[in-house]
mmCIF file of C-alpha atoms in Angstrom:
data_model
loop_
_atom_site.group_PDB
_atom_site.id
_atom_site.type_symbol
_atom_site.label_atom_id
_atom_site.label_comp_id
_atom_site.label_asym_id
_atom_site.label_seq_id
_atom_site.Cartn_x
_atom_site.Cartn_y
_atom_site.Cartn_z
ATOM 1 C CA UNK A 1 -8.347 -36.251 -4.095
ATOM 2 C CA UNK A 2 -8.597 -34.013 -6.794
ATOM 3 C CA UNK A 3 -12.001 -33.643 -8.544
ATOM 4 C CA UNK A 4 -12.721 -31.566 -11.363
ATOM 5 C CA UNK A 5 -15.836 -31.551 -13.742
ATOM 6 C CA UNK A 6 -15.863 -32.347 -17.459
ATOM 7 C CA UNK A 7 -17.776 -31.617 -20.817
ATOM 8 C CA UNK A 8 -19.004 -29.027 -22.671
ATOM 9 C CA UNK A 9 -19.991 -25.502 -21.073
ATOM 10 C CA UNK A 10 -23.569 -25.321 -19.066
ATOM 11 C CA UNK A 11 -23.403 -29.416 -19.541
ATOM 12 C CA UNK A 12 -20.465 -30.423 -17.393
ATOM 13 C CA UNK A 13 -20.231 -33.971 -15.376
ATOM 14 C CA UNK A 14 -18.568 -34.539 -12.096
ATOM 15 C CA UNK A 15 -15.268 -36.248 -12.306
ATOM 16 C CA UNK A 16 -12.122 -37.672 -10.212
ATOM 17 C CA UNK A 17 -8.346 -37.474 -11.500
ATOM 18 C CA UNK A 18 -7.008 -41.401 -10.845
ATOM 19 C CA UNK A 19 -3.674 -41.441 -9.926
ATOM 20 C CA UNK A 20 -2.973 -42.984 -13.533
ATOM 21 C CA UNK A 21 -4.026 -39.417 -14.868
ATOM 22 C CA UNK A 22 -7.389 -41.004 -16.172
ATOM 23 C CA UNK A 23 -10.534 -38.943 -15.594
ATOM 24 C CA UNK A 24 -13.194 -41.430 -13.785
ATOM 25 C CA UNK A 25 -16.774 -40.527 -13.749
ATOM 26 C CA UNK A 26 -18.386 -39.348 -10.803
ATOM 27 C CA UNK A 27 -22.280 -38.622 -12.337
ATOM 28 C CA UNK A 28 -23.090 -42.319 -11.165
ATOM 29 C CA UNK A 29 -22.537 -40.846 -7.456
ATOM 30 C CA UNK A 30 -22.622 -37.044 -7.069
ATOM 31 C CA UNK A 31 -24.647 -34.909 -8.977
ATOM 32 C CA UNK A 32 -22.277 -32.226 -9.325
ATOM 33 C CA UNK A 33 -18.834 -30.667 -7.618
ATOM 34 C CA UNK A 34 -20.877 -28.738 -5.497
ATOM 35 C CA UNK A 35 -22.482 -27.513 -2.400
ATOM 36 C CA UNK A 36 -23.479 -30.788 0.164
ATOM 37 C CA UNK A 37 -20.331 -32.669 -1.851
ATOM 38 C CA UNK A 38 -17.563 -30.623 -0.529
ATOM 39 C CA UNK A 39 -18.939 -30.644 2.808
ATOM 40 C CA UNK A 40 -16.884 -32.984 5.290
ATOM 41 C CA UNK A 41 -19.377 -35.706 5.005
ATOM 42 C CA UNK A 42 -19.543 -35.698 1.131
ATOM 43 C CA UNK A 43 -15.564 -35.728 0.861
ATOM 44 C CA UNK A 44 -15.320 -38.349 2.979
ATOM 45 C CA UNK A 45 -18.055 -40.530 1.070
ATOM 46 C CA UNK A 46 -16.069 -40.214 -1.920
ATOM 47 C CA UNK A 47 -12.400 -40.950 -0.507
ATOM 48 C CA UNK A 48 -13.901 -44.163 0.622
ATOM 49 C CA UNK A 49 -14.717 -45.211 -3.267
ATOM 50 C CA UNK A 50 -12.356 -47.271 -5.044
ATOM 51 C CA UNK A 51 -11.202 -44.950 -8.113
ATOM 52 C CA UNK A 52 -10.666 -47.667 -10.653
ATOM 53 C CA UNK A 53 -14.574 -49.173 -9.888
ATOM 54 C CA UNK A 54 -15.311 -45.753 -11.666
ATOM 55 C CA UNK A 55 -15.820 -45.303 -15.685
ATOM 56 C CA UNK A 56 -12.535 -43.773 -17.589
ATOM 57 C CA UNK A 57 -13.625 -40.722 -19.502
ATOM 58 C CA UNK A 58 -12.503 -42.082 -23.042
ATOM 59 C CA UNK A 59 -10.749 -38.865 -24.854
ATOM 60 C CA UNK A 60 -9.408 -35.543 -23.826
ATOM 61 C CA UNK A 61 -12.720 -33.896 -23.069
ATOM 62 C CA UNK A 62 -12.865 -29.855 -22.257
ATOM 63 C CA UNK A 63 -12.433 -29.224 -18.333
ATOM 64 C CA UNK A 64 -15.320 -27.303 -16.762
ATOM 65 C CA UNK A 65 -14.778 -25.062 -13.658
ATOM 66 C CA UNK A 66 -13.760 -27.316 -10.832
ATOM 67 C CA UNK A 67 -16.830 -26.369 -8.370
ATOM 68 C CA UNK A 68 -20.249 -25.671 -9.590
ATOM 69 C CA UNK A 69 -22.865 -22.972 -8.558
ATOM 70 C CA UNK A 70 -20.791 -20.858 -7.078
ATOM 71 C CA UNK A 71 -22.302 -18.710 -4.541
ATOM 72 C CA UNK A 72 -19.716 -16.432 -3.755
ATOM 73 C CA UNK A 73 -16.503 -15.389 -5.323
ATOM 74 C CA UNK A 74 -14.194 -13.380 -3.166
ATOM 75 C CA UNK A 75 -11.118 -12.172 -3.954
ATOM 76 C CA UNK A 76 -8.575 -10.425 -1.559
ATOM 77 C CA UNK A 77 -6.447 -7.305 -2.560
ATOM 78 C CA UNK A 78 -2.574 -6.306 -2.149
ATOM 79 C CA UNK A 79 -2.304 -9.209 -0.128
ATOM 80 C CA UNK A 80 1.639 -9.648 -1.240
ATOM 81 C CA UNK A 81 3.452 -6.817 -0.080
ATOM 82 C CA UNK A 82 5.476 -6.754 -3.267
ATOM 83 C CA UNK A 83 2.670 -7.053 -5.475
ATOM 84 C CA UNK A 84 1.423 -3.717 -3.608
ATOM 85 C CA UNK A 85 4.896 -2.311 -4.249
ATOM 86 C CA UNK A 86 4.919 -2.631 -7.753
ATOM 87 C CA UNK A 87 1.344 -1.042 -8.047
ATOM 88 C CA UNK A 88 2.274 2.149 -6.114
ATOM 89 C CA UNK A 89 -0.424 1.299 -3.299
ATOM 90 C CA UNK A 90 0.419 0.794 0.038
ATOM 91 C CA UNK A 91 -0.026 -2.623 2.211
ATOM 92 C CA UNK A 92 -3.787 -2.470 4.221
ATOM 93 C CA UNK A 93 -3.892 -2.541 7.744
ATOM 94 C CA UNK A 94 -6.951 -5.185 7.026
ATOM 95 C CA UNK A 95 -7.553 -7.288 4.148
ATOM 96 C CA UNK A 96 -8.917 -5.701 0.710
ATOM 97 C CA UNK A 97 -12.193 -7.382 0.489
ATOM 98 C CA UNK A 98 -14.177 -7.393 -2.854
ATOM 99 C CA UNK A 99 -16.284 -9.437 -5.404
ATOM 100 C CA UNK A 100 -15.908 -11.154 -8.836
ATOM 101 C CA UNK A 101 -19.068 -11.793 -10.509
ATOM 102 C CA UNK A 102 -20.171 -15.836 -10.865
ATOM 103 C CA UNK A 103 -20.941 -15.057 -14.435
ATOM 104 C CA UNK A 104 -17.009 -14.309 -14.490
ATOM 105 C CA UNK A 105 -16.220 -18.108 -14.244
ATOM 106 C CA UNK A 106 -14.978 -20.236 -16.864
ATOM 107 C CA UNK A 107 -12.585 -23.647 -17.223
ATOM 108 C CA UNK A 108 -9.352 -23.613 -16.970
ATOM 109 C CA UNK A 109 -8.109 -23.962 -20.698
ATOM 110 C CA UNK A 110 -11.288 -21.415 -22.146
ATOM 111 C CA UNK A 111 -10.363 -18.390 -23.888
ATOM 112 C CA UNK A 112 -10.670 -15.487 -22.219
ATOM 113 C CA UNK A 113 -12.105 -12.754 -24.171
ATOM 114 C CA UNK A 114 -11.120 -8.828 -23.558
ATOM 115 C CA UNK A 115 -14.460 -7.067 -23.467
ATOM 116 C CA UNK A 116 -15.718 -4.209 -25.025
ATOM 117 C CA UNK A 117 -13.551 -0.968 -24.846
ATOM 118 C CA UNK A 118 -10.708 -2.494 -22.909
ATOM 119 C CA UNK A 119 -7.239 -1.333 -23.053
ATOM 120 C CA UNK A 120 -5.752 -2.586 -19.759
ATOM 121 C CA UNK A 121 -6.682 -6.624 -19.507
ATOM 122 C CA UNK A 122 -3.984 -8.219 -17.228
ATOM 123 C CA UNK A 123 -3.580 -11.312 -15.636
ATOM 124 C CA UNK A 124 -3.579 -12.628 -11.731
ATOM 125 C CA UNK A 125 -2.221 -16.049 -11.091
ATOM 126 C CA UNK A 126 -3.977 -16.717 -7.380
ATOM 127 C CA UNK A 127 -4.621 -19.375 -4.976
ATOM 128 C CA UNK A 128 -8.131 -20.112 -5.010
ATOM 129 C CA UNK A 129 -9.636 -21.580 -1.514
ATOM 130 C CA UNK A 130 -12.859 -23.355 -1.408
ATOM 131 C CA UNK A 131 -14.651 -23.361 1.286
ATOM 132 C CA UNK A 132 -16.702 -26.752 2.537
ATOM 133 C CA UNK A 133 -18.352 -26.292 5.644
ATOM 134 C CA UNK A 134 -20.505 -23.224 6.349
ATOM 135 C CA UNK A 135 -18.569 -20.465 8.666
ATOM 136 C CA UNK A 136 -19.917 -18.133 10.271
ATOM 137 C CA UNK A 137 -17.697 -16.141 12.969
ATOM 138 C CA UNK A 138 -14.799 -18.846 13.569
ATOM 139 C CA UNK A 139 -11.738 -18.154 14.819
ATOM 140 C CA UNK A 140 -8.414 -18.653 13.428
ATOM 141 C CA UNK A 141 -7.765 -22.057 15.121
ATOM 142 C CA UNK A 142 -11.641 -23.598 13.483
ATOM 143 C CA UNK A 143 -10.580 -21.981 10.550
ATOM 144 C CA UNK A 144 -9.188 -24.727 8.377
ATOM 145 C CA UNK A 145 -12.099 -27.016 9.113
ATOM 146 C CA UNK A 146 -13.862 -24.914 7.045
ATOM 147 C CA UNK A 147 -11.919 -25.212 3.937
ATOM 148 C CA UNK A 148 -12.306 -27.969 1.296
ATOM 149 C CA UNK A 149 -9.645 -27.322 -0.372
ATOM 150 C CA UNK A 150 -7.656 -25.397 -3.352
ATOM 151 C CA UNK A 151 -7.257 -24.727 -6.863
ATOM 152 C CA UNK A 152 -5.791 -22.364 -9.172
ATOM 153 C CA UNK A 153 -7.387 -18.919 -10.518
ATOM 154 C CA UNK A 154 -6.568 -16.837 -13.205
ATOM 155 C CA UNK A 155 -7.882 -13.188 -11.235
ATOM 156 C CA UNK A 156 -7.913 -11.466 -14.842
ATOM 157 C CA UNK A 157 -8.580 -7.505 -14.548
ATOM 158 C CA UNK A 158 -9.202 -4.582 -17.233
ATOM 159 C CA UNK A 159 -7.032 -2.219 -14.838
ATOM 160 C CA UNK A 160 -8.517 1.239 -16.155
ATOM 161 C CA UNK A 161 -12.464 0.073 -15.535
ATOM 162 C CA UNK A 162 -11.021 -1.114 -11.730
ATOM 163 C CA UNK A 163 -8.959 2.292 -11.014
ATOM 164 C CA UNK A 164 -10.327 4.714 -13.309
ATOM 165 C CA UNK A 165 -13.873 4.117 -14.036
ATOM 166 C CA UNK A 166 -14.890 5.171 -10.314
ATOM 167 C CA UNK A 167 -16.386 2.890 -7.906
ATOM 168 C CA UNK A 168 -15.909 -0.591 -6.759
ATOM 169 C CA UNK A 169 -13.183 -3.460 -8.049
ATOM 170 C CA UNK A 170 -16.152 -5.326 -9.305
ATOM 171 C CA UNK A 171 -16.223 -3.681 -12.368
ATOM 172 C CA UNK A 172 -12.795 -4.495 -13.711
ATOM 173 C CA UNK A 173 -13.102 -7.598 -12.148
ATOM 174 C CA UNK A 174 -15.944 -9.292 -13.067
ATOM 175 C CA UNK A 175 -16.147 -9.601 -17.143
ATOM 176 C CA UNK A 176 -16.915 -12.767 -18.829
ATOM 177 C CA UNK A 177 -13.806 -15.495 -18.798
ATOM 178 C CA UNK A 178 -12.417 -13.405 -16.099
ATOM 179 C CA UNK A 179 -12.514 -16.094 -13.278
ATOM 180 C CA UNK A 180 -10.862 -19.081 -15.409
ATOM 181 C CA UNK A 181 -10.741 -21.868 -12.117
ATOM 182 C CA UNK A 182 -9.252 -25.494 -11.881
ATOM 183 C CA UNK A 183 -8.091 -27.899 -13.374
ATOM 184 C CA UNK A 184 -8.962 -29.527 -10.190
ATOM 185 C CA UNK A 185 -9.934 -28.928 -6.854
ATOM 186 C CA UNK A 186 -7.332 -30.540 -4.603
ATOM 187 C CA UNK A 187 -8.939 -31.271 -0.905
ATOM 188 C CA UNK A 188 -7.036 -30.566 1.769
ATOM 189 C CA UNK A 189 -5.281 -33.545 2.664
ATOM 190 C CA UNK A 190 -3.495 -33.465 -0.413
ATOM 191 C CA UNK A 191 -2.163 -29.646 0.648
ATOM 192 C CA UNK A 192 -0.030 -29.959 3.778
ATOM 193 C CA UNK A 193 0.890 -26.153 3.955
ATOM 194 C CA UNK A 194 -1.106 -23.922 1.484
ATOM 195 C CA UNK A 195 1.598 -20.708 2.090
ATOM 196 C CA UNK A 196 4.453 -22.929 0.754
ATOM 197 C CA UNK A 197 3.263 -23.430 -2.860
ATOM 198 C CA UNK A 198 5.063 -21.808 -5.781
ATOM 199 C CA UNK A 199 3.186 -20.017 -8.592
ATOM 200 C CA UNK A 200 3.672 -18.966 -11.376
ATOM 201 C CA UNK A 201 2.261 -17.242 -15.263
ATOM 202 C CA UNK A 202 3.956 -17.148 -18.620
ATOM 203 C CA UNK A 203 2.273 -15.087 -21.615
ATOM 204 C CA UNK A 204 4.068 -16.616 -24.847
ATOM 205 C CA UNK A 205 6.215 -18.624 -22.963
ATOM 206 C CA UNK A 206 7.888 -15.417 -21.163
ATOM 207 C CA UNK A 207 7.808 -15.945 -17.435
ATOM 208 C CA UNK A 208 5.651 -12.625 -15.477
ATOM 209 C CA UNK A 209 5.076 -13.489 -12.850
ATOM 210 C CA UNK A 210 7.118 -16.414 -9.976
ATOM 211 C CA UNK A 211 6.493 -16.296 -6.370
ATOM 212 C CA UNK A 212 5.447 -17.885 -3.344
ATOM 213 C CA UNK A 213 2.738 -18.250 -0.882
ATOM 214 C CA UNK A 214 4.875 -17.798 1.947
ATOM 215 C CA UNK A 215 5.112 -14.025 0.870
ATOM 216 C CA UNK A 216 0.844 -13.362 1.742
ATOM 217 C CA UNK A 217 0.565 -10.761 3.828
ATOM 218 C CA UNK A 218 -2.567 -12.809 5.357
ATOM 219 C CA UNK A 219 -2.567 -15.895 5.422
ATOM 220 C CA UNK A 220 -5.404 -18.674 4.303
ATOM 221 C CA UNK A 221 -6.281 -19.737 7.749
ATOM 222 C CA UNK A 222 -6.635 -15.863 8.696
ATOM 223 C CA UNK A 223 -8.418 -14.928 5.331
ATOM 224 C CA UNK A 224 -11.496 -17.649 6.404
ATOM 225 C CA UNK A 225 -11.757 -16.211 9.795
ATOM 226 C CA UNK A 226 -11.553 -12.989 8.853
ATOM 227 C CA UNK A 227 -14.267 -12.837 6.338
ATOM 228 C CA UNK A 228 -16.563 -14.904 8.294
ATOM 229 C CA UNK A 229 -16.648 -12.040 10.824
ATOM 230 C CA UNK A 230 -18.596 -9.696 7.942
ATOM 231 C CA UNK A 231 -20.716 -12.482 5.964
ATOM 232 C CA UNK A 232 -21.125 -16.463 6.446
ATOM 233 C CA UNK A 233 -19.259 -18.947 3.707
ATOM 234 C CA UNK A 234 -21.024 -21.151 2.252
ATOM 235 C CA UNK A 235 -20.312 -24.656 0.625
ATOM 236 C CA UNK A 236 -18.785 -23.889 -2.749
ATOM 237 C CA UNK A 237 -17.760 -20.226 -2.237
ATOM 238 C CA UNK A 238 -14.430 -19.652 -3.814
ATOM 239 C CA UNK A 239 -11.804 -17.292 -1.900
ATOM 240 C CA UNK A 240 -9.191 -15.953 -4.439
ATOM 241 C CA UNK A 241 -6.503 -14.830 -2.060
ATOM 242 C CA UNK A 242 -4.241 -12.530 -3.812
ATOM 243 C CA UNK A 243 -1.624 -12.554 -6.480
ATOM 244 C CA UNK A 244 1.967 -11.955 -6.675
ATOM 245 C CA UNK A 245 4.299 -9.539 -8.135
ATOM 246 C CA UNK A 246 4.893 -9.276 -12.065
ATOM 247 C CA UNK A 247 1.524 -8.090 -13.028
ATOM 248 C CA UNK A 248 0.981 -6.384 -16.633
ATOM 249 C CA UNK A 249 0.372 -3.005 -14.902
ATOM 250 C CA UNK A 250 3.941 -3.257 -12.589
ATOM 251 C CA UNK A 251 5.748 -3.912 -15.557
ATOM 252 C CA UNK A 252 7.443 -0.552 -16.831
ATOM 253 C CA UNK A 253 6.328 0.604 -19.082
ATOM 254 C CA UNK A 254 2.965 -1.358 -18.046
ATOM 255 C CA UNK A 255 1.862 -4.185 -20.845
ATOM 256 C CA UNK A 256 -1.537 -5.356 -20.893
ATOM 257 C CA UNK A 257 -3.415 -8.714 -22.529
ATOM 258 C CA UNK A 258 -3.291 -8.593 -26.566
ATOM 259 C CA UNK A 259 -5.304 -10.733 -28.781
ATOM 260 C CA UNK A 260 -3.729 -14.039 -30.138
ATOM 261 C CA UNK A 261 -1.743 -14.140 -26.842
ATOM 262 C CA UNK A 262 -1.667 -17.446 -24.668
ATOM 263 C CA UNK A 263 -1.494 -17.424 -21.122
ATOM 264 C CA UNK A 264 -0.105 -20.049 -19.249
ATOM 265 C CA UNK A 265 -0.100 -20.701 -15.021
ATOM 266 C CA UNK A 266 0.075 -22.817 -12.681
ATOM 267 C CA UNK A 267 0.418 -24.062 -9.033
ATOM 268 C CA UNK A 268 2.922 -26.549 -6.862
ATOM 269 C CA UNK A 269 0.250 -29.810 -7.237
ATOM 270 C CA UNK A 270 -2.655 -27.422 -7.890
ATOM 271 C CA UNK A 271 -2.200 -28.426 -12.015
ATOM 272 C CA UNK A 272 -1.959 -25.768 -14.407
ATOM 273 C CA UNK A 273 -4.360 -23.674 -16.427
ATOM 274 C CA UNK A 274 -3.646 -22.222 -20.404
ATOM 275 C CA UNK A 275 -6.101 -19.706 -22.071
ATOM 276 C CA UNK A 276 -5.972 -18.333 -25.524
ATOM 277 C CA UNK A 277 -6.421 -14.318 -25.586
ATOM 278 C CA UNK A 278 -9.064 -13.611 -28.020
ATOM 279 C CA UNK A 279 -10.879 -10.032 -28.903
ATOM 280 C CA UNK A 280 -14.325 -9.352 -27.986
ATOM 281 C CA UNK A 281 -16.813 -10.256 -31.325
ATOM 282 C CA UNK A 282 -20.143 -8.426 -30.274
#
């Protein structure tokens, strides 16, 4: 299945992508693309609905974030050994663990807006996992149980407040439209092998960044287990697990995010995201 939620921002509907390409209402069933309906026994309640008994969403309406209330957004670090190349770091014996703030997330197609006093906004195409099933200390082979499924993420990042402001990530991580996510969530099923996917970003059409999944350092099943041994997922936590080379900062001389600039990105049957640059108006 791929589900997705629909209408304007704070107001957004659940939904279901037909495999016409028609939106179909889900607010008549779920409340929401969230917690207790990405568990295994809300998934399954929905793939036993018949998708054309559902309303058509008439029109091209805006495309929310693909999961709602978000507890926890996670991303991972240098987990493509290139990527790490190409930012003069070296690759971690363990997994680069940090946070993106909630507030962070947007739809897919938003603008993304560089905040106040940035000079280093760059962009992240990432596979985004989300998790289903609460787990707490599994082990590799439970891991995928736990996982509802995917979706694409847009990991934006104002480089100097992440490396040169002191501190954690978080702050260069975490501004708002950093965490575009969607268009869909695509459940598991659909996703025979999540590190065979190609992905890919284009600012103004020029291609940045093209890789692979196959290239992760750690893997998705390894990523679950290994965070569940520090702090339990949740229903609805997003995992953003890394991103691959041709990142504004690896580029020589570096280029960063300008205004009036459109980002496009996408994932192999993940859909695609596109966000307008646009300055900060505070």
């Amino acid at each position: 299945m791929k589900l997705l939620r629909y209408g304007e921002r704070g107001a957004e509907k659940p939904g279901m992508l037909s495999a016409e390409g028609h939106i179909r209402d889900l607010s008549g069933v779920v409340e929401d693309i969230a917690g207790a309906t990405l568990t295994p026994e809300g998934l399954a309640r929905l793939q036993e609905l018949d998708p054309t008994s559902l309303p058509i969403v008439e029109g091209s309406p805006r495309l929310g974030p693909c999961v709602g209330r978000i507890g926890k957004f996670i991303c991972i670090g240098l987990n493509y050994s290139d990527h790490a190349e190409e930012t003069g770091m070296e690759v971690p014996p363990e997994p680069v663990i940090f946070g993106k703030a909630t507030s962070a997330v947007c739809g897919p197609n938003d603008d993304v807006i560089i905040p106040k006093g940035s000079e280093k906004t760059d962009w992240e195409v990432e596979l985004g996992v989300v998790i289903g099933k609460e787990a707490r200390y599994v082990s590799e082979e439970e891991a995928m149980d736990h996982v509802a499924g995917y979706c694409v993420v847009n990991d934006i990042s104002e480089r100097a407040f992440q490396t040169e402001r002191c501190g954690q990530w978080i702050k260069g991580k975490s501004a708002d439209t950093f965490g575009p996510i969607g268009p869909w969530l695509v459940t598991r099923d659909e996703v025979p092998d999540p590190q065979n996917l190609r992905l890919w970003l284009e600012v103004d059409g020029e291609r940045r960044q093209d890789g692979t999944t196959a290239t992760m350092v750690y893997g998705v099943r390894f990523l679950v287990h290994y965070i569940s041994q520090f702090m339990s997922l949740q229903p609805g936590d997003i995992i953003s697990t890394g991103t691959p080379p041709g990142v504004g900062l690896g580029m020589k001389p570096p280029t960063f995010l300008r205004p009036g600039q459109v980002m496009r990105l996408g994932i192999e049957g993940l859909g695609e995201q596109r966000q307008r640059v646009v300055a900060w108006a505070g």
